[in-house]
C-alpha positions as MATLAB code, in Angstrom:
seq = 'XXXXXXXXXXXXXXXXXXXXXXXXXXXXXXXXXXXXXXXXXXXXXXXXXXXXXXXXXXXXXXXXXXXXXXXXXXXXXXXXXXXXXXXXXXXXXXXXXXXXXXXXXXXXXXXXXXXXXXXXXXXXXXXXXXXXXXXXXXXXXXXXXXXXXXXXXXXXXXXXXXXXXXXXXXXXXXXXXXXXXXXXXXXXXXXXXXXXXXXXX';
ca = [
     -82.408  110.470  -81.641;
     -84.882  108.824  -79.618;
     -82.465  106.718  -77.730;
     -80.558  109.750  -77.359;
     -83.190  111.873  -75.665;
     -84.426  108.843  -73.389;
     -80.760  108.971  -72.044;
     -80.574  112.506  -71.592;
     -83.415  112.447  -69.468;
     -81.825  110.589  -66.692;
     -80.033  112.989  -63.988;
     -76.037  112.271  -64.305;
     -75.917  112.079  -60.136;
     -77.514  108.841  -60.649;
     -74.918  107.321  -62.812;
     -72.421  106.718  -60.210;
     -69.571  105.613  -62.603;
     -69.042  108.965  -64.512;
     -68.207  110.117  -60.793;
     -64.694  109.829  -60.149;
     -64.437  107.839  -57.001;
     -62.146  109.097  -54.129;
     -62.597  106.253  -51.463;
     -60.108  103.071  -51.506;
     -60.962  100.254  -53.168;
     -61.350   97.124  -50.854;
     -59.646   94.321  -52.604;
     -61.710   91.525  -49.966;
     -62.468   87.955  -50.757;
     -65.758   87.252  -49.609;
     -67.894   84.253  -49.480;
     -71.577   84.774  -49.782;
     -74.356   82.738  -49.215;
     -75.087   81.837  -52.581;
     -71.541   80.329  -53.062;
     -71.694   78.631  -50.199;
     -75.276   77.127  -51.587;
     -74.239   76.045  -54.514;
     -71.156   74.409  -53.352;
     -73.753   72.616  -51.015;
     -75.292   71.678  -53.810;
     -72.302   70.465  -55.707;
     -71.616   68.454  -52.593;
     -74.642   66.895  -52.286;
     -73.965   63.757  -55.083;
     -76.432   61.120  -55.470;
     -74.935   57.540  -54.299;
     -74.310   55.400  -57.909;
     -77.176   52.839  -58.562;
     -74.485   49.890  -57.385;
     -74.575   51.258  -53.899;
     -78.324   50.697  -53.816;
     -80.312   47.329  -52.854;
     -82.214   45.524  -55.590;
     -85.536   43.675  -54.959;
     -84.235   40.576  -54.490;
     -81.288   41.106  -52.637;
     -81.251   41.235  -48.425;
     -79.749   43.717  -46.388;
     -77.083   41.763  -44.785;
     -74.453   42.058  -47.934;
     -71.247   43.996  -47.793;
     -70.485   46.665  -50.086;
     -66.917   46.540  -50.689;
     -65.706   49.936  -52.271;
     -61.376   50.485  -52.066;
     -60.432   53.788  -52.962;
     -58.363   54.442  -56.381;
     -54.711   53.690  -56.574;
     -52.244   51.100  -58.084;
     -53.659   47.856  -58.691;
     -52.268   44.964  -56.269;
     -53.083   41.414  -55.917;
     -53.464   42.482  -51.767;
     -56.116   44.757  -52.163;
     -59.439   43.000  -52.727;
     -59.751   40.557  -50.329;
     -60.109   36.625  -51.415;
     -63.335   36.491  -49.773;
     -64.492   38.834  -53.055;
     -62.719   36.876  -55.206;
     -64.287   34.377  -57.479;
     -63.694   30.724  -57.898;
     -61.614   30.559  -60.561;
     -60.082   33.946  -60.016;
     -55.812   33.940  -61.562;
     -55.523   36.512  -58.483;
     -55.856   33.634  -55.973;
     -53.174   31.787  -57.308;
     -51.082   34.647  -56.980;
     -51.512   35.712  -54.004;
     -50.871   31.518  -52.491;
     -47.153   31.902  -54.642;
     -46.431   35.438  -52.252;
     -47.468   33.899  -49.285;
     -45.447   30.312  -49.766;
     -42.218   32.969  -50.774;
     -42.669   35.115  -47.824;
     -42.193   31.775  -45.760;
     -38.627   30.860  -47.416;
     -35.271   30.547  -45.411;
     -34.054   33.909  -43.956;
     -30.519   32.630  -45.821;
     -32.046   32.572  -49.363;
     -32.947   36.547  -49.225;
     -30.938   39.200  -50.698;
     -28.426   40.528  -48.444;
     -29.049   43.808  -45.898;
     -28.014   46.645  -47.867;
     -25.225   48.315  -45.882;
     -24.635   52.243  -45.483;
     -21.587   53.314  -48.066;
     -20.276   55.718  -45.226;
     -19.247   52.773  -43.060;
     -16.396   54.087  -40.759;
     -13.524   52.899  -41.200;
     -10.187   52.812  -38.758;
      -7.453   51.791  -40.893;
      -5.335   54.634  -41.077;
      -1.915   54.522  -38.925;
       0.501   57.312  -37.721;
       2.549   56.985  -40.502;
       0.011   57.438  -43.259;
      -0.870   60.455  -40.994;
       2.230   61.983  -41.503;
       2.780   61.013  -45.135;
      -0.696   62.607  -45.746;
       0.521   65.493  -44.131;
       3.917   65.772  -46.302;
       2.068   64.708  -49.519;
      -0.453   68.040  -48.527;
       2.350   70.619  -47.548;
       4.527   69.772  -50.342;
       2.134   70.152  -52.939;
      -1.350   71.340  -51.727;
      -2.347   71.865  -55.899;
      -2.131   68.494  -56.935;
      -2.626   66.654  -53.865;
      -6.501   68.312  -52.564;
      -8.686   66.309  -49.865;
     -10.418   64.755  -52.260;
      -7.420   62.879  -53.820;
      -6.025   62.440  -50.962;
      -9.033   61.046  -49.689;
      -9.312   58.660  -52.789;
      -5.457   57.295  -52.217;
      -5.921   56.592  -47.943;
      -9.740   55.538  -48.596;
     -10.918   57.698  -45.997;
     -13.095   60.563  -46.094;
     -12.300   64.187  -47.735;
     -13.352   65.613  -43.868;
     -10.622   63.392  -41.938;
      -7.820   64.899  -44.404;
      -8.962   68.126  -43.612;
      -8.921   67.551  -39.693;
      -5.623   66.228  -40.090;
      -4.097   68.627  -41.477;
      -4.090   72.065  -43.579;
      -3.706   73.686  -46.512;
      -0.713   75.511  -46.714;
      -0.766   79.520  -46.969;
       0.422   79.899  -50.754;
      -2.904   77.384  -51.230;
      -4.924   79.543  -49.003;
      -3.624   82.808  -50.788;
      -4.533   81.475  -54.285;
      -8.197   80.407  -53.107;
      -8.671   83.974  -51.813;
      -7.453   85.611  -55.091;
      -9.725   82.942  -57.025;
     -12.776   84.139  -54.402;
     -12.156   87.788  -54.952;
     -11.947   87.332  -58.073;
     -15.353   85.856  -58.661;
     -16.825   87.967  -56.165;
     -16.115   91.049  -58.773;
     -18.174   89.969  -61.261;
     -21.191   89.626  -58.881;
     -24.081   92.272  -59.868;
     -25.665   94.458  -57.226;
     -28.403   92.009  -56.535;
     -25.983   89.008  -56.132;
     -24.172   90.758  -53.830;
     -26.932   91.635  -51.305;
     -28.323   88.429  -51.518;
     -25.107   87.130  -50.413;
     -24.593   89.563  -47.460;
     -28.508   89.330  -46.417;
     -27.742   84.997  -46.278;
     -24.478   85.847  -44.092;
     -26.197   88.096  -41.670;
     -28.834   85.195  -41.725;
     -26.039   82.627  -40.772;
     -24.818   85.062  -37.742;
     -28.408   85.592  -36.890;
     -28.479   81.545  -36.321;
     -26.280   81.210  -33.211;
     -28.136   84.121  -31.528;
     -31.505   82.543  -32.270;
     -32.798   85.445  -33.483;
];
């Protein structure tokens, strides 16, 4: 009861949250001064006892200090290294191999995509025949794969005939009608994207 009257005592104005509030809320970030203290002070690391000088060591030493990544043979110099350090060893067998013959090193790796201009007239038109005849079993890319060329030659060469270009347009309306609403914008909002492109917009 005691704790019950001290409480009662106090006015309710001064207990600001049993007042509904009717001003907006200011979601801010804000950096005070004491955060940016202590991060000053988080900041502020004491240099390890290694960096230090000893009593009996001079001032004309240096401190060697690489920062932290895969080890290599390359990265401490051989001035550092001890004596009788394997590392040394090593790094005399790279530099005698990095001296070899220019013949006795792998070959240049060459680009896959290499053009290629072996193609005649005739295989032109046979590619064409072979595409017209029967567009279902003979597609760019196995065309491509006979004439060793690439699937965007066969298509500059020729086209697909319309009963191929009827079927792909059934097959695309037919996959486009079991697209859900959002599907469906998302495609139309990337087209007007693509038309946006060429008006730099």
């Amino acid at each position: 009861m005691a704790t019950f009257s001290a409480v009662s005592k106090r006015p309710f104005i001064t207990l600001p949250f049993l007042i509904p509030s009717c001003e907006p809320v200011s979601l801010e970030l804000r950096r005070n001064q004491s955060s940016y203290r202590r991060t000053k002070q988080r900041l502020r690391v004491k240099p390890d006892a290694s960096f230090g000088f000893s009593s009996d060591q001079s001032q004309d030493h240096i401190i060697f200090n690489p920062p932290s990544s895969s080890p290599s043979v390359f990265h401490t110099p051989t001035k550092f290294l001890p004596p009788d350090d394997a590392r040394r060893t090593l790094r005399t067998d790279a530099s005698m191999k990095s001296d070899q013959n220019p013949e006795d090193l792998p070959p240049v790796f060459n680009s896959p995509t290499e053009k290629k201009y072996h193609l005649t007239p005739s295989d032109i038109e046979e590619i064409r025949k072979l595409r017209l005849s029967d567009p279902m079993t003979w597609s760019r890319w196995k065309l491509a794969k006979r004439f060793d060329c690439s699937p965007m030659f066969i298509g500059m060469v020729c086209e697909a005939s319309p009963q191929k270009k009827e079927i792909q347009r059934q097959v695309l309306e037919a996959v486009q009608s079991r697209w859900g609403l959002k599907r469906r914008m998302a495609r139309e909002d990337r087209q007007l994207r693509k038309e946006s492109w060429g008006k730099d917009e």
